[in-house]
PDB file of C-alpha atoms in Angstrom:
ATOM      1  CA  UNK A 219      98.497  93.061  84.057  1.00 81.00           C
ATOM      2  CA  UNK A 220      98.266  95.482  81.039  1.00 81.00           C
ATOM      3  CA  UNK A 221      94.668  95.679  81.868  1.00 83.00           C
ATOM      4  CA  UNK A 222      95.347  97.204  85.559  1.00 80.00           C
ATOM      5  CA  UNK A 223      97.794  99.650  83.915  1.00 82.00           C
ATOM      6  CA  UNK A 224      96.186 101.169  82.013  1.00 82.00           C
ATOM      7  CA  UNK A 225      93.563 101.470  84.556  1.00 82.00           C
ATOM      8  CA  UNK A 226      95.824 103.479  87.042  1.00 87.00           C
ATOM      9  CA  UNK A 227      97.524 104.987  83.835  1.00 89.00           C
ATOM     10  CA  UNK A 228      96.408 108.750  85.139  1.00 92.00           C
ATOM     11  CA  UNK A 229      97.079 108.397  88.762  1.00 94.00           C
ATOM     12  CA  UNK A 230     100.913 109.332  88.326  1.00 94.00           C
ATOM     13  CA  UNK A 231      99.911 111.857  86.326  1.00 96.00           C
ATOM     14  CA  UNK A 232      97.126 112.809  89.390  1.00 96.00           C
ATOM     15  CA  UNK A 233      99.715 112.817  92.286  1.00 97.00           C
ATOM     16  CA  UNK A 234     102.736 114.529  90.072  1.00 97.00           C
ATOM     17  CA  UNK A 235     100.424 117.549  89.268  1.00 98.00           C
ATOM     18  CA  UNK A 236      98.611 117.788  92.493  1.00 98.00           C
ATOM     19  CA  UNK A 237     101.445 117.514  94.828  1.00 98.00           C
ATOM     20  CA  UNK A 238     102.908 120.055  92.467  1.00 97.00           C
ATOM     21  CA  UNK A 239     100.019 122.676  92.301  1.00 98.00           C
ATOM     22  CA  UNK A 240      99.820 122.288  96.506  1.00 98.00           C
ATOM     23  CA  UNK A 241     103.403 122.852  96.880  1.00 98.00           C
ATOM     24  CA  UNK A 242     103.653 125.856  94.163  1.00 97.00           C
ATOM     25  CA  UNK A 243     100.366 127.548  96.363  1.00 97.00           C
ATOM     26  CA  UNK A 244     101.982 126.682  99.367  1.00 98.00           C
ATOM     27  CA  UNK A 245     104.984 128.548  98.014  1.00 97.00           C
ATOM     28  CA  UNK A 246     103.592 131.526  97.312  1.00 96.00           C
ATOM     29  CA  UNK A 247     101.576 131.944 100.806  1.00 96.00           C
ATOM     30  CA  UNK A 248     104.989 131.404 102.421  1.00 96.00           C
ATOM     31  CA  UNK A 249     106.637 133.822 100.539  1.00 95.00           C
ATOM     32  CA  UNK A 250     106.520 137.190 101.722  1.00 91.00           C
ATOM     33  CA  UNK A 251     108.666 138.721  99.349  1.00 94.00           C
ATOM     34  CA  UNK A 252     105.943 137.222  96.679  1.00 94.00           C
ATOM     35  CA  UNK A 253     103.261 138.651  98.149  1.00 93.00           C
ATOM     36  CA  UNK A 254     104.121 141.995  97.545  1.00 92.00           C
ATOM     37  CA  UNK A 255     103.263 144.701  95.263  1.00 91.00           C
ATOM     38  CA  UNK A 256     106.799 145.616  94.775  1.00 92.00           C
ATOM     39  CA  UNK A 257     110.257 144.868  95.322  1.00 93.00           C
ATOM     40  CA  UNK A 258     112.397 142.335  94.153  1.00 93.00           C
ATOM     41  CA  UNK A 259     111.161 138.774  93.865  1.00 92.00           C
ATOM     42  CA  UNK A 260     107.390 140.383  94.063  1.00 94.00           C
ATOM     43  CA  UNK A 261     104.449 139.290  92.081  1.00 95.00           C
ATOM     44  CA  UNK A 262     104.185 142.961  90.854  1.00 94.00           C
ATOM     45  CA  UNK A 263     107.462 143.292  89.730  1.00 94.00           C
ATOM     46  CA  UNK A 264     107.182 139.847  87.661  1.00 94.00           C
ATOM     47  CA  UNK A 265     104.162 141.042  86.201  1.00 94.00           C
ATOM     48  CA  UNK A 266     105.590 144.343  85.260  1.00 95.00           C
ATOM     49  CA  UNK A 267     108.702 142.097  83.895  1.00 94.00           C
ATOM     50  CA  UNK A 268     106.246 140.355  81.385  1.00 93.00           C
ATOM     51  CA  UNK A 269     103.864 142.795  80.569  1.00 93.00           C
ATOM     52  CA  UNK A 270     105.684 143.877  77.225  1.00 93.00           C
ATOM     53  CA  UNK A 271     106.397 140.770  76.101  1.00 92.00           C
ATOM     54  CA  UNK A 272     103.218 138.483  76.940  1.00 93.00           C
ATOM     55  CA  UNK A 273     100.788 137.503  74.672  1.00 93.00           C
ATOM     56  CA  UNK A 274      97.666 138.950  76.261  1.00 92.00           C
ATOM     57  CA  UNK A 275      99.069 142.053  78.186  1.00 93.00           C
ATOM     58  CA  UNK A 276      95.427 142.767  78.828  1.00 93.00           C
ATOM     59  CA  UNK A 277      95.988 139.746  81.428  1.00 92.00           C
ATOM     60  CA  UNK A 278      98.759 141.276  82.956  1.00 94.00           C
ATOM     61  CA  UNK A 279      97.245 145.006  83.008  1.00 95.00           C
ATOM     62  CA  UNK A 280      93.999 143.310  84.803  1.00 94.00           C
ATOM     63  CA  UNK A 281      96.805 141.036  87.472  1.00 93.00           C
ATOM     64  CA  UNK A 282      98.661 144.623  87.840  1.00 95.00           C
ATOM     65  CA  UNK A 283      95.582 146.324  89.004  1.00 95.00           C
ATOM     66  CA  UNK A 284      95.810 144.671  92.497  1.00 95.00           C
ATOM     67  CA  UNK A 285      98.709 142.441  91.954  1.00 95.00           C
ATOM     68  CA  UNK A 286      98.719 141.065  95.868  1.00 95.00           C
ATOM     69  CA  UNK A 287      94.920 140.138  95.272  1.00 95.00           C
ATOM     70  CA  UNK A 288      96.243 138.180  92.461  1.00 94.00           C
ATOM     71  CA  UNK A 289      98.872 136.455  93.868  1.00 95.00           C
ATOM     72  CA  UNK A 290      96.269 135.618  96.060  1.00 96.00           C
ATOM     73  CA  UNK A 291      94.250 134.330  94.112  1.00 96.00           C
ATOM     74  CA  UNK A 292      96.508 132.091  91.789  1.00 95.00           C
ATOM     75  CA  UNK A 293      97.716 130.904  95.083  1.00 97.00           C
ATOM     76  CA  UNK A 294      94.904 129.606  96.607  1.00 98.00           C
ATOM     77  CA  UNK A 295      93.389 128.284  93.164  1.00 97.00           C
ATOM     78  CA  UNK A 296      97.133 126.335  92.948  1.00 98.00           C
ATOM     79  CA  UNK A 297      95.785 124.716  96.294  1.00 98.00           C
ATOM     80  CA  UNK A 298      92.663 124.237  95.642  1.00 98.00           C
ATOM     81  CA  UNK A 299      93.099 122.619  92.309  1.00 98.00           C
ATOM     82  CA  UNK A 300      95.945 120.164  93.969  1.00 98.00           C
ATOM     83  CA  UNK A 301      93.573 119.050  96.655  1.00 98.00           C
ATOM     84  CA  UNK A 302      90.857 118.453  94.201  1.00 97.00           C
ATOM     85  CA  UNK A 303      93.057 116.321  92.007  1.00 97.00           C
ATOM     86  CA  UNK A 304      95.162 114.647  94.602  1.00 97.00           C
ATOM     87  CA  UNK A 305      91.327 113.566  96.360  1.00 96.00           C
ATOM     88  CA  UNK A 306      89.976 113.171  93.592  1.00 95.00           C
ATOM     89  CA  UNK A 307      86.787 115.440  94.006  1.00 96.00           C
ATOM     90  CA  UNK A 308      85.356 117.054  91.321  1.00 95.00           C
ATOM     91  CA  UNK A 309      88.360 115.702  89.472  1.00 96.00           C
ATOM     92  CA  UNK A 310      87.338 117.149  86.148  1.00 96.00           C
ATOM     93  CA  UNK A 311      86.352 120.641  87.446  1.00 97.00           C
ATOM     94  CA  UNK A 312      89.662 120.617  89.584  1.00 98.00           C
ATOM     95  CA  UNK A 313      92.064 119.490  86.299  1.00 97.00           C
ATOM     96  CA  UNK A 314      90.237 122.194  84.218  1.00 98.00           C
ATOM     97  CA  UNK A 315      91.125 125.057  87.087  1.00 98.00           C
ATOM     98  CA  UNK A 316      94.573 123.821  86.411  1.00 98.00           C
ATOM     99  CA  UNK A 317      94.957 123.999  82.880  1.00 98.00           C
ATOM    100  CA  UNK A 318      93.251 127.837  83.041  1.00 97.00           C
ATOM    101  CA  UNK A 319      96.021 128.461  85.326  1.00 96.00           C
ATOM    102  CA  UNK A 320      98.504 127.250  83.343  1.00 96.00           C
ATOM    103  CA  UNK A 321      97.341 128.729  80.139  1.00 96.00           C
ATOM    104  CA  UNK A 322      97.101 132.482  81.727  1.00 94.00           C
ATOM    105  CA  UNK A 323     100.725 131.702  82.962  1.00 93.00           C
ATOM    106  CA  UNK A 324     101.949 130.806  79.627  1.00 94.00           C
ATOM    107  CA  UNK A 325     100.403 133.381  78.338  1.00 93.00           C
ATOM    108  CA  UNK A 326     101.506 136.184  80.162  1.00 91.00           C
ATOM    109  CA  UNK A 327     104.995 134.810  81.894  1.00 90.00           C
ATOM    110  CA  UNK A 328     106.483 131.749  79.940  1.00 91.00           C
ATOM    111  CA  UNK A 329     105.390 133.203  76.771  1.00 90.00           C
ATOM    112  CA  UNK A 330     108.434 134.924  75.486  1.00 88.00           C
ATOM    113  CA  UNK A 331     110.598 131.664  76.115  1.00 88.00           C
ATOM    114  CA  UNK A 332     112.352 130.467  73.402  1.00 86.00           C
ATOM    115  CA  UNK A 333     112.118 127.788  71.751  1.00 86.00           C
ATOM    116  CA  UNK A 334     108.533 127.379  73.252  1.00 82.00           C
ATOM    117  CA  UNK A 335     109.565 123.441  74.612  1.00 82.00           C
ATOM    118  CA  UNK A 336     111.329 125.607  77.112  1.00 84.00           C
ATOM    119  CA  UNK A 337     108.694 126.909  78.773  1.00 84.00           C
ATOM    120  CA  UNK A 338     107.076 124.793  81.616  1.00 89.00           C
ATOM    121  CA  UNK A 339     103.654 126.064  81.585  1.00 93.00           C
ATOM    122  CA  UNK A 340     103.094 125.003  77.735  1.00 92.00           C
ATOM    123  CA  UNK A 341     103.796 121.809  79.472  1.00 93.00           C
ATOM    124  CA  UNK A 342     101.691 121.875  82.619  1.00 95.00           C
ATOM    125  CA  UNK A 343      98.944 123.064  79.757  1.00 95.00           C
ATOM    126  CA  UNK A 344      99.088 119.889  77.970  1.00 95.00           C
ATOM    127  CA  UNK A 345      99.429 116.998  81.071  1.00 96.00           C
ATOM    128  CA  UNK A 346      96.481 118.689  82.691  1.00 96.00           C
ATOM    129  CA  UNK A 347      94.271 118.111  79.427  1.00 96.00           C
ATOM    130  CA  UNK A 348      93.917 114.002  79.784  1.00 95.00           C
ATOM    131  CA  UNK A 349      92.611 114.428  83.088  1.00 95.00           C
ATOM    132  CA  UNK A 350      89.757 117.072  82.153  1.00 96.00           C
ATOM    133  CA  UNK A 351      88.873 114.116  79.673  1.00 94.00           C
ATOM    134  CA  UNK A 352      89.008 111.121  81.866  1.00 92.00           C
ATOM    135  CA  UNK A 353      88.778 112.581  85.443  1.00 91.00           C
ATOM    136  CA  UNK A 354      89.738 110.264  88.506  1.00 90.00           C
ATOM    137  CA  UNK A 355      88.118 106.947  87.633  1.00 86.00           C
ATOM    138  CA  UNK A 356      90.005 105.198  90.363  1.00 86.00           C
ATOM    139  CA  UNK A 357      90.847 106.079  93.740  1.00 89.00           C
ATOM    140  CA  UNK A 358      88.848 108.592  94.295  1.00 91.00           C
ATOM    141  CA  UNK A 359      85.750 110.355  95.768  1.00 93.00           C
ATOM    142  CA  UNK A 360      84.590 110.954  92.316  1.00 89.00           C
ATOM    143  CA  UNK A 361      84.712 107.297  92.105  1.00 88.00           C
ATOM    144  CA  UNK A 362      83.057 106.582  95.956  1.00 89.00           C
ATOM    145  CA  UNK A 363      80.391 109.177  94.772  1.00 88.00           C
ATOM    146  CA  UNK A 364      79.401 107.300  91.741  1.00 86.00           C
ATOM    147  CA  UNK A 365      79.649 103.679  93.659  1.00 84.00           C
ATOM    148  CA  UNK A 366      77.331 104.634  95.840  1.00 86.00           C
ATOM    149  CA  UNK A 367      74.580 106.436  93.448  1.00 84.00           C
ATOM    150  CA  UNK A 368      74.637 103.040  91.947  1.00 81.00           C
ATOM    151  CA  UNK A 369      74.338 100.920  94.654  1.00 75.00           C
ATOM    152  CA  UNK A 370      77.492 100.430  96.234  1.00 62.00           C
ATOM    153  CA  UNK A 371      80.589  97.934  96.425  1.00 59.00           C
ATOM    154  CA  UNK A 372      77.708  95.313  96.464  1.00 45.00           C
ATOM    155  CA  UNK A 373      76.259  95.671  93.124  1.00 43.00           C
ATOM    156  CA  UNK A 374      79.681  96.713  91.256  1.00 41.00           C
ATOM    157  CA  UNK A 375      80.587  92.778  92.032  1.00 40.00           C
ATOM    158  CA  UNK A 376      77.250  91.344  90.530  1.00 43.00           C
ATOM    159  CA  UNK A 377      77.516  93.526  86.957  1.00 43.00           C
ATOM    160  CA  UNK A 378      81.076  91.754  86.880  1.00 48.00           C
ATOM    161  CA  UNK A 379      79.700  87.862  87.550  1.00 45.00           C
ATOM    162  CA  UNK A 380      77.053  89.053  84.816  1.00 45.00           C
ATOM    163  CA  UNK A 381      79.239  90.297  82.347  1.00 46.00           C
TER     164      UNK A 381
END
């Protein structure tokens, strides 16, 4: 029982972020108010909101340069990075676009939260970091990919009689 555990340890941790990062795109796309270079609840006006007190407000002065195209972007890389970890495609690849996104947000928006164990992105930061180790070992296409490059379903069961 511990053994198959600690097998399926990350797959919470898989589904919580990835349903997360979908809905959070998803969010944004829907929200025209967002997706706006100005006005209240606008990605512009957030940015503006932060820019003094970030830590890289080089980051925010490159988002407020086309902030729509931004909000755009961090949008569909939310999605993108979701899919890839709820599938479990390019797990690896997908957790790292995570934990970039999270790191530019808590670098420009949740910086100036205080105390730092406040600020959500820190967080997202650090759960996305044991799956760019480990990747989706289980449950996966990752894991279909790599059963059949080594012979499929067929040989996984003989290396287990012979072991």
């Amino acid at each position: 029982m511990r053994a198959r555990a600690a097998r399926y340890a990350l797959l919470p941790l898989r589904i919580f972020l990835g349903a997360t990062f979908v809905y959070a795109g998803l969010d944004k796309l829907t929200d025209p108010a967002f997706l706006s270079a100005s006005g209240p609840g606008s990605i512009g006006e957030l940015m503006r909101g932060v820019r003094d007190t970030s830590a890289v407000p080089e980051l925010v002065d490159l988002a407020l340069r086309s902030p729509v195209a931004f909000a755009l972007a961090i949008a569909v890389g939310e999605i993108a990075v979701g899919v890839g970890v709820l599938a479990g495609f390019l797990t690896r690849l997908a957790a790292l676009g995570g934990l970039l996104i999270s790191l530019s947000l808590w670098l420009t928006v949740s910086w100036q939260v205080s105390p730092y164990y406040y600020g959500n992105d820190l967080a997202y930061l650090m759960a996305w970091t044991p799956l760019v180790l480990a990747g989706a070992p289980y449950w996966s296409v990752d894991a279909l990919i790599r059963s059949a490059r080594s012979g499929g379903p067929a040989r996984l069961r003989r290396s287990r009689r012979t072991a």
